[in-house]
């Protein structure tokens, strides 16, 4: 299903006066207002195809209903989100869950909804029914050359699907690791991984990147072969300029200073982009901003400062994607909340008085530096986001329209209450 | 399949001389040797029915093969383990995965293998196909009285199955919690849980216990309604004498001093028993003793001292069970390794020179206290375990016989390579 | 030194128009505005006497300057803070650092500044020069009865000082614990602690409380005898109605759900109060709200809801105190920032639409529940705090006045650049 | 004081028979026994000069007595340790605590005790009384060039002291970091640190190394400029071949897989060496092996395998040092326990059947790989260590002799009960 523009316009019209009052209030104190609104408008976050269905844990999964049954329906769901928030203009596909049988028609469908294709994702953390070798003991790091070869070929196949869709990056998350001490020679595993990645790297088109994700644990619980940013960076620097490190917010040990990692990867030209989510314990994959929104702001503060220092375009300089799991929320609502939280953090970071901050840092005025950051963070920037949506043709209040239009109910009617999307 | 005693005897015979040399060496320094061997012999650890199949994570599951297809086959697998190690004389069932259709014949099968039935486990963390209400938002803590009633009735049904099998305890692990701030009124959730548990408690036979497990997170990632020992203790103390707290080693935040919790629960008469496993990050459910065997020893040191102080029989005073997940190991081999690790820790704890330790503590002689503990821990007690097995009719080296007899191969031939056991 | 009211009035006058615009904007959407402003006004946070000097770590301490050299000067510093923010109307003393030689004159000085005396704190974590027995191996839990007696008598002495100052609570933080496995029998340590606390409890006046703090580690690194809320609760429940549990935000293992603990302690009538600070790693004692302000808001959300449910007055129902360490910031500036962060969280919690939240919880509408919380949190409530200060005679912008008046410079001139306050 | 050889010989004589029985038992199963004994003998662990006094925390310090009052007395204490265990043949000095006024006589004293000088340590985490600029806001990363210059010059001065003593490495632990978000531009801090280290690097003699330590937090509690292995590695790789990464076991976030870091640093030729200690929570600086001895073994398993793969001599290929804090134990006893624990782990690692392990890894035989590791770990290797000491002229039981000879009592008589050593 698609949402008619007139519905959005009508809803916006009713809220216009209330919005204007709020916007005028916050706008009054902002220098360069239009530039900031434009930056907020330009900032889009890709939706991964697997985030449109209900997620679960090893203990079970409680299905929602009306989940997309095909790649086309996934694209339609992203189209709905984008129509509402004008902030999610791309989708990130996962192979083999989303093999585009007819790339041309898939691209046409996406284009009609204002969408394009973000990074394509390979999967060597699960066995597929028709697969010759098992990934039980790893893929790109496997001790058996034949298994590695199969995994390399899968990645190259994913690149080829991506080329058809005008994607420009391969995103590699490797679950390879070990559950027990002794299981693995960790040096050997690293060296084999590097060798495999080299083969994949060599298959990349000239204008592509490979994004190397890291994660300390889960599904392996003793070691992970690409376990932290240092290991990902080491691989990326050995591979070459097309290889960079992807940061997933949930993929860190407790208390890790993620913003420092972001700052240093930007410094080294090795920050590929982000997988956004939030967490309290491990890789909880919760709605972005639902647990620690200040940390998200601090990360964006580093991003804005660091990207500006390198002359990178905020919207396109690196990759932005949500990677969350919707175990108990309607996936579309969850994604709307996540996008909102990301853009709030971004807008707050844009409000940081950078010259004053630099001066406070130069003076070691720690109190003032904190005041400067917290002034931006404590500002209620939601009217700025609403205005940016309004100017782009989106909804002042996306979630309200989604609910008023009973979209989930319609999707269930269309797709069934038991429709289960591919994913975790 | 069952293992003939003659095979074990024959294998033992070949290893007898080597064993005797090692046993004599370690035995020479032990006071009260026979008592210690007897205690080691008497010490059995229950096997949960769900641990006989391959485990997995939310990212996937890599099946082994030859997994038990029925309750009878699960009992047979525990029979195999027990025949080899003479240390696993009971099985803990899980309802609805293990509903005993004919209790009499199930009991007869178990008895024939020297087994009885440990605590029975209820399951309200998953929805069953025929179930009226969903547990998506909890069970015993649910805001809807009808859902709570359904969950209470399920627990009472589990008690009834247990009565038929001469089980004496109901083990309750409640996944109820919340994924997001605001989702739940945590006080209300606690009070409703208490109310529900009261109804279950009232249905317990006079000689039964209810064991209340706690866990900080997973599958819920913001709050868990019975989240730590204090919360379980609070419930158990409000319920009455038949309610106690169950400790699962993996159910703690990082760095928790578990042995202190054990010591205090014993002090209060509220320690129900253990679910053994090991972990490096979260509830990793790895083989017992594979990550931090010294911690396991320290826990047993508290157990031996604390149970002796209360006059509790080590073997039967509280409940002992493995609760691990075998994602990449043969489940039977994994369980043999876990039982060995548990009994090594127990034997080492028995070797602690308690009077000397008490004296060192009284003198604040920290160095000596550590020496006393580490002397016991550094002692190679494996020959004591082997001797205990030998005297009980088990194998000097259980794992070696299991492999030499190619038992997994036989199980695969019998049950198929794709047999999948119920469980996670 | 003291700050003349005219200085504050003058500064406020200049900022009045800008403030009024902001206040009018936020006030327009608030029901029961005056009640909320009044609650914010009434809410005061005690300042501990030891927080007025520079803090440090085991690696060193970098002194600021102009630190208070006496109890009188500490009271003056709190007077300065309170004059500015009208939110810190009490001071919490620590014995033996703050022995009031002349209680009457001390009380008179405090009263003149609008201050009274919050809980008094004992210290058995350090040895004093004239002390007979050492606390190297603990105090209330010590194996030697004579050491315990000395520690009990010290606590009773502290109560007596508190009585003279009209304090109404004894705050006990016990560092007792062990650094190595085996050092301590943890059950015995707990039992001796309970015995010692009983003796202190018996010395409490009828209208007093004893607040029992817990902490998992530091300065002991293996076990702490009152290590978590469960252990503190167990002691408090055995002692009686005058004993309650004190929550220090930094005294938890990583990822602990502190708000759940708060909710349950309130339910049991056992929440004594708070020591506020913030942290990223351990007991970092950073400025409140500098690391995770959303967590602080979630805690206040539980407090407001839970105190209302019990009919407790927000301002006086439990104890509120800062306990932070100012290693690199001017202590007074740091305290002003902390108080502001606490009151922001409190004000945001007051804005939560509780009836709507209850309804969303009843419907398991997780998305809406989050929206309700985050709407309150994202509201910029600073104008409400400013208005409350204005109505109480404080400063619209306390920190700005503190800096414009170069108060630290004056304190250094008065007390010297090398003045070192008692404390850590 | 010094320990006469005859005392050791006499004690050994009495224990000889008991030792021989144990040694013969364990030796019977070891291939290449003499090589292994020789490796154990050759393996020495340096003692840092600051570890000879009582340590403390920010909450206080409980002095022992008889602490060394001078560099000479520190060397004598190491001499005592080495006389007993023949495993600590070097001392690591710290400037400015240990400035050698007369290098020749200091070297002569050390040589007489069989000692030499390990890495020299600089200190820019504290201010010294005569220092022009403060390190309150950092040293090598400071925003002020003058402060950086002072810190660089201090490091060069330390190198010069080291040259006089035939030391061959400068060990740099940088506490530079920030306590609050915004305080620091983290990229700038990194770049300035690199610049400063370059200046120090350029002052290194050709046969020297600079060891760059990392630590995630404490004394700074938001960011540390060299916070993890990746950051240290990045600096070391930019600096050149003489720069390497130093691993302190306590300097990791909870659950970090340290052995993987060790394996990769060895792979890259960037592992400088170790600071040994143990911990349960943070940088607890407890006795080595007192909390998690299996982790220590796993680290040594990587070291032995990885150093053999690169042809590095175990004893001299990288640096080995204890860095612990003795808050409640006699420092000398604590060090004896630590050295014993390190060498136990090393000996166990030498016993790992590497060819069998390689084969098991090649077969993905996870169960067998674990059996191989745990067989080595469960072996009681203490008789091998005793034999190595015996052959080197040390004591079969160092701690027993230390106590029987009442050495601490003599040191207190000689140096006083209130002697306080420099250090933390």
PDB file of N, CA, C and O in Angstrom, chain A residues 209-214 229 232-233 236-237 240-249 252 258-276 299-300 302-304 306-307 310 312-314 316-320:
ATOM      1  N   UNK A 209      32.886   0.598  -2.071  1.00  0.00           N
ATOM      2  CA  UNK A 209      33.599   0.422  -0.805  1.00  0.00           C
ATOM      3  C   UNK A 209      33.204  -0.934  -0.214  1.00  0.00           C
ATOM      4  O   UNK A 209      32.126  -1.453  -0.505  1.00  0.00           O
ATOM      5  N   UNK A 210      34.073  -1.438   0.649  1.00  0.00           N
ATOM      6  CA  UNK A 210      33.656  -2.565   1.493  1.00  0.00           C
ATOM      7  C   UNK A 210      33.694  -2.085   2.938  1.00  0.00           C
ATOM      8  O   UNK A 210      34.668  -1.477   3.379  1.00  0.00           O
ATOM      9  N   UNK A 211      32.586  -2.278   3.629  1.00  0.00           N
ATOM     10  CA  UNK A 211      32.451  -1.818   5.007  1.00  0.00           C
ATOM     11  C   UNK A 211      32.636  -3.013   5.932  1.00  0.00           C
ATOM     12  O   UNK A 211      31.862  -3.977   5.869  1.00  0.00           O
ATOM     13  N   UNK A 212      33.608  -2.934   6.793  1.00  0.00           N
ATOM     14  CA  UNK A 212      33.943  -4.071   7.654  1.00  0.00           C
ATOM     15  C   UNK A 212      33.438  -3.819   9.068  1.00  0.00           C
ATOM     16  O   UNK A 212      33.953  -2.966   9.791  1.00  0.00           O
ATOM     17  N   UNK A 213      32.440  -4.581   9.448  1.00  0.00           N
ATOM     18  CA  UNK A 213      31.821  -4.429  10.765  1.00  0.00           C
ATOM     19  C   UNK A 213      32.625  -5.206  11.809  1.00  0.00           C
ATOM     20  O   UNK A 213      33.276  -6.193  11.495  1.00  0.00           O
ATOM     21  N   UNK A 214      32.562  -4.762  13.045  1.00  0.00           N
ATOM     22  CA  UNK A 214      33.184  -5.518  14.133  1.00  0.00           C
ATOM     23  C   UNK A 214      32.161  -5.732  15.233  1.00  0.00           C
ATOM     24  O   UNK A 214      31.155  -5.033  15.316  1.00  0.00           O
ATOM     25  N   UNK A 229      37.167  -2.327  17.058  1.00  0.00           N
ATOM     26  CA  UNK A 229      37.492  -1.377  15.996  1.00  0.00           C
ATOM     27  C   UNK A 229      38.948  -1.519  15.554  1.00  0.00           C
ATOM     28  O   UNK A 229      39.260  -1.333  14.375  1.00  0.00           O
ATOM     29  N   UNK A 232      39.168  -4.343  13.057  1.00  0.00           N
ATOM     30  CA  UNK A 232      38.575  -3.941  11.787  1.00  0.00           C
ATOM     31  C   UNK A 232      39.485  -2.933  11.080  1.00  0.00           C
ATOM     32  O   UNK A 232      39.727  -3.032   9.868  1.00  0.00           O
ATOM     33  N   UNK A 233      40.005  -1.993  11.838  1.00  0.00           N
ATOM     34  CA  UNK A 233      40.902  -0.990  11.256  1.00  0.00           C
ATOM     35  C   UNK A 233      42.148  -1.637  10.663  1.00  0.00           C
ATOM     36  O   UNK A 233      42.616  -1.264   9.582  1.00  0.00           O
ATOM     37  N   UNK A 236      41.196  -3.142   7.445  1.00  0.00           N
ATOM     38  CA  UNK A 236      40.887  -2.119   6.448  1.00  0.00           C
ATOM     39  C   UNK A 236      42.154  -1.433   5.962  1.00  0.00           C
ATOM     40  O   UNK A 236      42.291  -1.113   4.774  1.00  0.00           O
ATOM     41  N   UNK A 237      43.107  -1.211   6.873  1.00  0.00           N
ATOM     42  CA  UNK A 237      44.319  -0.513   6.446  1.00  0.00           C
ATOM     43  C   UNK A 237      45.206  -1.426   5.600  1.00  0.00           C
ATOM     44  O   UNK A 237      45.897  -0.955   4.707  1.00  0.00           O
ATOM     45  N   UNK A 240      43.273  -1.608   1.861  1.00  0.00           N
ATOM     46  CA  UNK A 240      43.417  -0.479   0.955  1.00  0.00           C
ATOM     47  C   UNK A 240      42.318   0.547   1.115  1.00  0.00           C
ATOM     48  O   UNK A 240      41.501   0.462   2.035  1.00  0.00           O
ATOM     49  N   UNK A 241      42.322   1.512   0.225  1.00  0.00           N
ATOM     50  CA  UNK A 241      41.473   2.684   0.386  1.00  0.00           C
ATOM     51  C   UNK A 241      39.982   2.391   0.302  1.00  0.00           C
ATOM     52  O   UNK A 241      39.164   3.148   0.823  1.00  0.00           O
ATOM     53  N   UNK A 242      39.619   1.335  -0.408  1.00  0.00           N
ATOM     54  CA  UNK A 242      38.197   1.046  -0.552  1.00  0.00           C
ATOM     55  C   UNK A 242      37.615   0.351   0.684  1.00  0.00           C
ATOM     56  O   UNK A 242      36.407   0.136   0.750  1.00  0.00           O
ATOM     57  N   UNK A 243      38.470  -0.018   1.611  1.00  0.00           N
ATOM     58  CA  UNK A 243      37.987  -0.721   2.810  1.00  0.00           C
ATOM     59  C   UNK A 243      37.931   0.241   3.988  1.00  0.00           C
ATOM     60  O   UNK A 243      38.867   1.001   4.227  1.00  0.00           O
ATOM     61  N   UNK A 244      36.814   0.204   4.692  1.00  0.00           N
ATOM     62  CA  UNK A 244      36.637   1.067   5.859  1.00  0.00           C
ATOM     63  C   UNK A 244      35.908   0.310   6.959  1.00  0.00           C
ATOM     64  O   UNK A 244      35.381  -0.779   6.739  1.00  0.00           O
ATOM     65  N   UNK A 245      35.865   0.930   8.129  1.00  0.00           N
ATOM     66  CA  UNK A 245      35.287   0.291   9.308  1.00  0.00           C
ATOM     67  C   UNK A 245      33.868   0.784   9.553  1.00  0.00           C
ATOM     68  O   UNK A 245      33.617   1.985   9.579  1.00  0.00           O
ATOM     69  N   UNK A 246      32.963  -0.165   9.764  1.00  0.00           N
ATOM     70  CA  UNK A 246      31.568   0.168  10.044  1.00  0.00           C
ATOM     71  C   UNK A 246      31.320   0.055  11.553  1.00  0.00           C
ATOM     72  O   UNK A 246      31.671  -0.946  12.162  1.00  0.00           O
ATOM     73  N   UNK A 247      30.697   1.066  12.105  1.00  0.00           N
ATOM     74  CA  UNK A 247      30.416   1.084  13.540  1.00  0.00           C
ATOM     75  C   UNK A 247      28.936   0.786  13.783  1.00  0.00           C
ATOM     76  O   UNK A 247      28.065   1.532  13.347  1.00  0.00           O
ATOM     77  N   UNK A 248      28.665  -0.303  14.489  1.00  0.00           N
ATOM     78  CA  UNK A 248      27.304  -0.592  14.961  1.00  0.00           C
ATOM     79  C   UNK A 248      27.293  -0.244  16.445  1.00  0.00           C
ATOM     80  O   UNK A 248      28.101  -0.766  17.223  1.00  0.00           O
ATOM     81  N   UNK A 249      26.387   0.628  16.839  1.00  0.00           N
ATOM     82  CA  UNK A 249      26.444   1.145  18.218  1.00  0.00           C
ATOM     83  C   UNK A 249      26.369   0.046  19.271  1.00  0.00           C
ATOM     84  O   UNK A 249      26.939   0.180  20.350  1.00  0.00           O
ATOM     85  N   UNK A 252      29.806  -3.143  21.114  1.00  0.00           N
ATOM     86  CA  UNK A 252      30.913  -2.727  21.974  1.00  0.00           C
ATOM     87  C   UNK A 252      30.746  -3.336  23.357  1.00  0.00           C
ATOM     88  O   UNK A 252      29.626  -3.598  23.789  1.00  0.00           O
ATOM     89  N   UNK A 258      32.455   5.187  22.534  1.00  0.00           N
ATOM     90  CA  UNK A 258      32.263   5.009  21.092  1.00  0.00           C
ATOM     91  C   UNK A 258      32.621   6.285  20.343  1.00  0.00           C
ATOM     92  O   UNK A 258      33.191   6.239  19.249  1.00  0.00           O
ATOM     93  N   UNK A 259      32.306   7.418  20.947  1.00  0.00           N
ATOM     94  CA  UNK A 259      32.574   8.673  20.235  1.00  0.00           C
ATOM     95  C   UNK A 259      34.067   8.877  19.992  1.00  0.00           C
ATOM     96  O   UNK A 259      34.460   9.472  18.986  1.00  0.00           O
ATOM     97  N   UNK A 260      34.895   8.365  20.884  1.00  0.00           N
ATOM     98  CA  UNK A 260      36.340   8.473  20.653  1.00  0.00           C
ATOM     99  C   UNK A 260      36.761   7.619  19.457  1.00  0.00           C
ATOM    100  O   UNK A 260      37.585   8.048  18.642  1.00  0.00           O
ATOM    101  N   UNK A 261      36.190   6.446  19.354  1.00  0.00           N
ATOM    102  CA  UNK A 261      36.475   5.580  18.202  1.00  0.00           C
ATOM    103  C   UNK A 261      36.070   6.284  16.908  1.00  0.00           C
ATOM    104  O   UNK A 261      36.812   6.295  15.919  1.00  0.00           O
ATOM    105  N   UNK A 262      34.893   6.884  16.928  1.00  0.00           N
ATOM    106  CA  UNK A 262      34.395   7.611  15.767  1.00  0.00           C
ATOM    107  C   UNK A 262      35.356   8.727  15.379  1.00  0.00           C
ATOM    108  O   UNK A 262      35.712   8.898  14.199  1.00  0.00           O
ATOM    109  N   UNK A 263      35.796   9.451  16.375  1.00  0.00           N
ATOM    110  CA  UNK A 263      36.696  10.569  16.130  1.00  0.00           C
ATOM    111  C   UNK A 263      37.993  10.095  15.476  1.00  0.00           C
ATOM    112  O   UNK A 263      38.475  10.695  14.506  1.00  0.00           O
ATOM    113  N   UNK A 264      38.542   8.982  15.977  1.00  0.00           N
ATOM    114  CA  UNK A 264      39.831   8.512  15.453  1.00  0.00           C
ATOM    115  C   UNK A 264      39.673   7.880  14.066  1.00  0.00           C
ATOM    116  O   UNK A 264      40.531   8.056  13.198  1.00  0.00           O
ATOM    117  N   UNK A 265      38.587   7.150  13.860  1.00  0.00           N
ATOM    118  CA  UNK A 265      38.382   6.569  12.530  1.00  0.00           C
ATOM    119  C   UNK A 265      38.204   7.669  11.485  1.00  0.00           C
ATOM    120  O   UNK A 265      38.721   7.554  10.369  1.00  0.00           O
ATOM    121  N   UNK A 266      37.496   8.719  11.837  1.00  0.00           N
ATOM    122  CA  UNK A 266      37.371   9.854  10.915  1.00  0.00           C
ATOM    123  C   UNK A 266      38.743  10.452  10.626  1.00  0.00           C
ATOM    124  O   UNK A 266      39.078  10.769   9.481  1.00  0.00           O
ATOM    125  N   UNK A 267      39.538  10.602  11.680  1.00  0.00           N
ATOM    126  CA  UNK A 267      40.891  11.141  11.529  1.00  0.00           C
ATOM    127  C   UNK A 267      41.698  10.335  10.511  1.00  0.00           C
ATOM    128  O   UNK A 267      42.428  10.895   9.695  1.00  0.00           O
ATOM    129  N   UNK A 268      41.536   9.015  10.577  1.00  0.00           N
ATOM    130  CA  UNK A 268      42.297   8.133   9.696  1.00  0.00           C
ATOM    131  C   UNK A 268      41.631   7.920   8.337  1.00  0.00           C
ATOM    132  O   UNK A 268      42.139   7.142   7.521  1.00  0.00           O
ATOM    133  N   UNK A 269      40.486   8.567   8.105  1.00  0.00           N
ATOM    134  CA  UNK A 269      39.782   8.357   6.836  1.00  0.00           C
ATOM    135  C   UNK A 269      39.226   6.959   6.709  1.00  0.00           C
ATOM    136  O   UNK A 269      39.076   6.432   5.606  1.00  0.00           O
ATOM    137  N   UNK A 270      38.920   6.324   7.821  1.00  0.00           N
ATOM    138  CA  UNK A 270      38.507   4.922   7.787  1.00  0.00           C
ATOM    139  C   UNK A 270      37.110   4.675   8.360  1.00  0.00           C
ATOM    140  O   UNK A 270      36.763   3.534   8.657  1.00  0.00           O
ATOM    141  N   UNK A 271      36.332   5.726   8.537  1.00  0.00           N
ATOM    142  CA  UNK A 271      34.973   5.517   9.040  1.00  0.00           C
ATOM    143  C   UNK A 271      34.014   5.304   7.869  1.00  0.00           C
ATOM    144  O   UNK A 271      33.741   6.226   7.102  1.00  0.00           O
ATOM    145  N   UNK A 272      33.509   4.076   7.773  1.00  0.00           N
ATOM    146  CA  UNK A 272      32.587   3.758   6.669  1.00  0.00           C
ATOM    147  C   UNK A 272      31.202   4.307   6.935  1.00  0.00           C
ATOM    148  O   UNK A 272      30.556   4.861   6.050  1.00  0.00           O
ATOM    149  N   UNK A 273      30.738   4.133   8.158  1.00  0.00           N
ATOM    150  CA  UNK A 273      29.389   4.565   8.484  1.00  0.00           C
ATOM    151  C   UNK A 273      28.875   3.880   9.731  1.00  0.00           C
ATOM    152  O   UNK A 273      29.653   3.304  10.498  1.00  0.00           O
ATOM    153  N   UNK A 274      27.564   3.955   9.892  1.00  0.00           N
ATOM    154  CA  UNK A 274      26.942   3.535  11.148  1.00  0.00           C
ATOM    155  C   UNK A 274      25.789   2.568  10.963  1.00  0.00           C
ATOM    156  O   UNK A 274      25.024   2.687   9.999  1.00  0.00           O
ATOM    157  N   UNK A 275      25.678   1.687  11.907  1.00  0.00           N
ATOM    158  CA  UNK A 275      24.446   0.950  12.161  1.00  0.00           C
ATOM    159  C   UNK A 275      23.911   1.477  13.486  1.00  0.00           C
ATOM    160  O   UNK A 275      24.521   1.270  14.531  1.00  0.00           O
ATOM    161  N   UNK A 276      22.769   2.127  13.430  1.00  0.00           N
ATOM    162  CA  UNK A 276      22.216   2.746  14.635  1.00  0.00           C
ATOM    163  C   UNK A 276      21.264   1.806  15.373  1.00  0.00           C
ATOM    164  O   UNK A 276      20.443   1.112  14.763  1.00  0.00           O
ATOM    165  N   UNK A 299      28.064  11.301  20.034  1.00  0.00           N
ATOM    166  CA  UNK A 299      28.605  10.719  18.807  1.00  0.00           C
ATOM    167  C   UNK A 299      28.393  11.675  17.642  1.00  0.00           C
ATOM    168  O   UNK A 299      29.303  11.932  16.856  1.00  0.00           O
ATOM    169  N   UNK A 300      27.201  12.245  17.563  1.00  0.00           N
ATOM    170  CA  UNK A 300      26.950  13.189  16.472  1.00  0.00           C
ATOM    171  C   UNK A 300      27.788  14.453  16.620  1.00  0.00           C
ATOM    172  O   UNK A 300      28.186  15.070  15.626  1.00  0.00           O
ATOM    173  N   UNK A 302      30.843  14.493  17.627  1.00  0.00           N
ATOM    174  CA  UNK A 302      32.125  14.135  17.002  1.00  0.00           C
ATOM    175  C   UNK A 302      32.003  14.052  15.490  1.00  0.00           C
ATOM    176  O   UNK A 302      32.919  14.433  14.756  1.00  0.00           O
ATOM    177  N   UNK A 303      30.874  13.530  15.032  1.00  0.00           N
ATOM    178  CA  UNK A 303      30.692  13.373  13.589  1.00  0.00           C
ATOM    179  C   UNK A 303      30.667  14.721  12.891  1.00  0.00           C
ATOM    180  O   UNK A 303      31.342  14.924  11.879  1.00  0.00           O
ATOM    181  N   UNK A 304      29.864  15.621  13.426  1.00  0.00           N
ATOM    182  CA  UNK A 304      29.740  16.931  12.792  1.00  0.00           C
ATOM    183  C   UNK A 304      31.097  17.627  12.778  1.00  0.00           C
ATOM    184  O   UNK A 304      31.559  18.127  11.744  1.00  0.00           O
ATOM    185  N   UNK A 306      34.098  16.295  13.160  1.00  0.00           N
ATOM    186  CA  UNK A 306      35.114  15.542  12.423  1.00  0.00           C
ATOM    187  C   UNK A 306      34.875  15.546  10.917  1.00  0.00           C
ATOM    188  O   UNK A 306      35.831  15.602  10.132  1.00  0.00           O
ATOM    189  N   UNK A 307      33.614  15.482  10.513  1.00  0.00           N
ATOM    190  CA  UNK A 307      33.326  15.523   9.076  1.00  0.00           C
ATOM    191  C   UNK A 307      33.599  16.916   8.521  1.00  0.00           C
ATOM    192  O   UNK A 307      34.139  17.056   7.421  1.00  0.00           O
ATOM    193  N   UNK A 310      37.160  17.385   7.801  1.00  0.00           N
ATOM    194  CA  UNK A 310      37.641  16.715   6.588  1.00  0.00           C
ATOM    195  C   UNK A 310      36.891  17.155   5.348  1.00  0.00           C
ATOM    196  O   UNK A 310      37.113  16.605   4.259  1.00  0.00           O
ATOM    197  N   UNK A 312      33.761  16.626   4.652  1.00  0.00           N
ATOM    198  CA  UNK A 312      32.814  15.604   4.201  1.00  0.00           C
ATOM    199  C   UNK A 312      31.393  16.144   4.269  1.00  0.00           C
ATOM    200  O   UNK A 312      31.011  16.816   5.228  1.00  0.00           O
ATOM    201  N   UNK A 313      30.608  15.814   3.272  1.00  0.00           N
ATOM    202  CA  UNK A 313      29.193  16.150   3.283  1.00  0.00           C
ATOM    203  C   UNK A 313      28.497  15.298   4.343  1.00  0.00           C
ATOM    204  O   UNK A 313      28.635  14.082   4.362  1.00  0.00           O
ATOM    205  N   UNK A 314      27.748  15.972   5.243  1.00  0.00           N
ATOM    206  CA  UNK A 314      27.112  15.218   6.330  1.00  0.00           C
ATOM    207  C   UNK A 314      26.193  14.121   5.804  1.00  0.00           C
ATOM    208  O   UNK A 314      26.137  13.023   6.347  1.00  0.00           O
ATOM    209  N   UNK A 316      26.085  12.535   2.848  1.00  0.00           N
ATOM    210  CA  UNK A 316      26.563  11.483   1.957  1.00  0.00           C
ATOM    211  C   UNK A 316      28.003  11.061   2.221  1.00  0.00           C
ATOM    212  O   UNK A 316      28.498  10.105   1.629  1.00  0.00           O
ATOM    213  N   UNK A 317      28.681  11.741   3.119  1.00  0.00           N
ATOM    214  CA  UNK A 317      30.099  11.472   3.342  1.00  0.00           C
ATOM    215  C   UNK A 317      30.366  10.085   3.892  1.00  0.00           C
ATOM    216  O   UNK A 317      31.393   9.472   3.589  1.00  0.00           O
ATOM    217  N   UNK A 318      29.483   9.596   4.706  1.00  0.00           N
ATOM    218  CA  UNK A 318      29.598   8.215   5.202  1.00  0.00           C
ATOM    219  C   UNK A 318      28.191   7.615   5.175  1.00  0.00           C
ATOM    220  O   UNK A 318      27.215   8.301   4.866  1.00  0.00           O
ATOM    221  N   UNK A 319      28.096   6.331   5.514  1.00  0.00           N
ATOM    222  CA  UNK A 319      26.809   5.639   5.429  1.00  0.00           C
ATOM    223  C   UNK A 319      26.034   5.680   6.734  1.00  0.00           C
ATOM    224  O   UNK A 319      26.606   5.530   7.817  1.00  0.00           O
ATOM    225  N   UNK A 320      24.735   5.878   6.634  1.00  0.00           N
ATOM    226  CA  UNK A 320      23.870   5.927   7.821  1.00  0.00           C
ATOM    227  C   UNK A 320      22.795   4.873   7.676  1.00  0.00           C
ATOM    228  O   UNK A 320      22.031   4.889   6.721  1.00  0.00           O
TER     229      UNK A 320
END
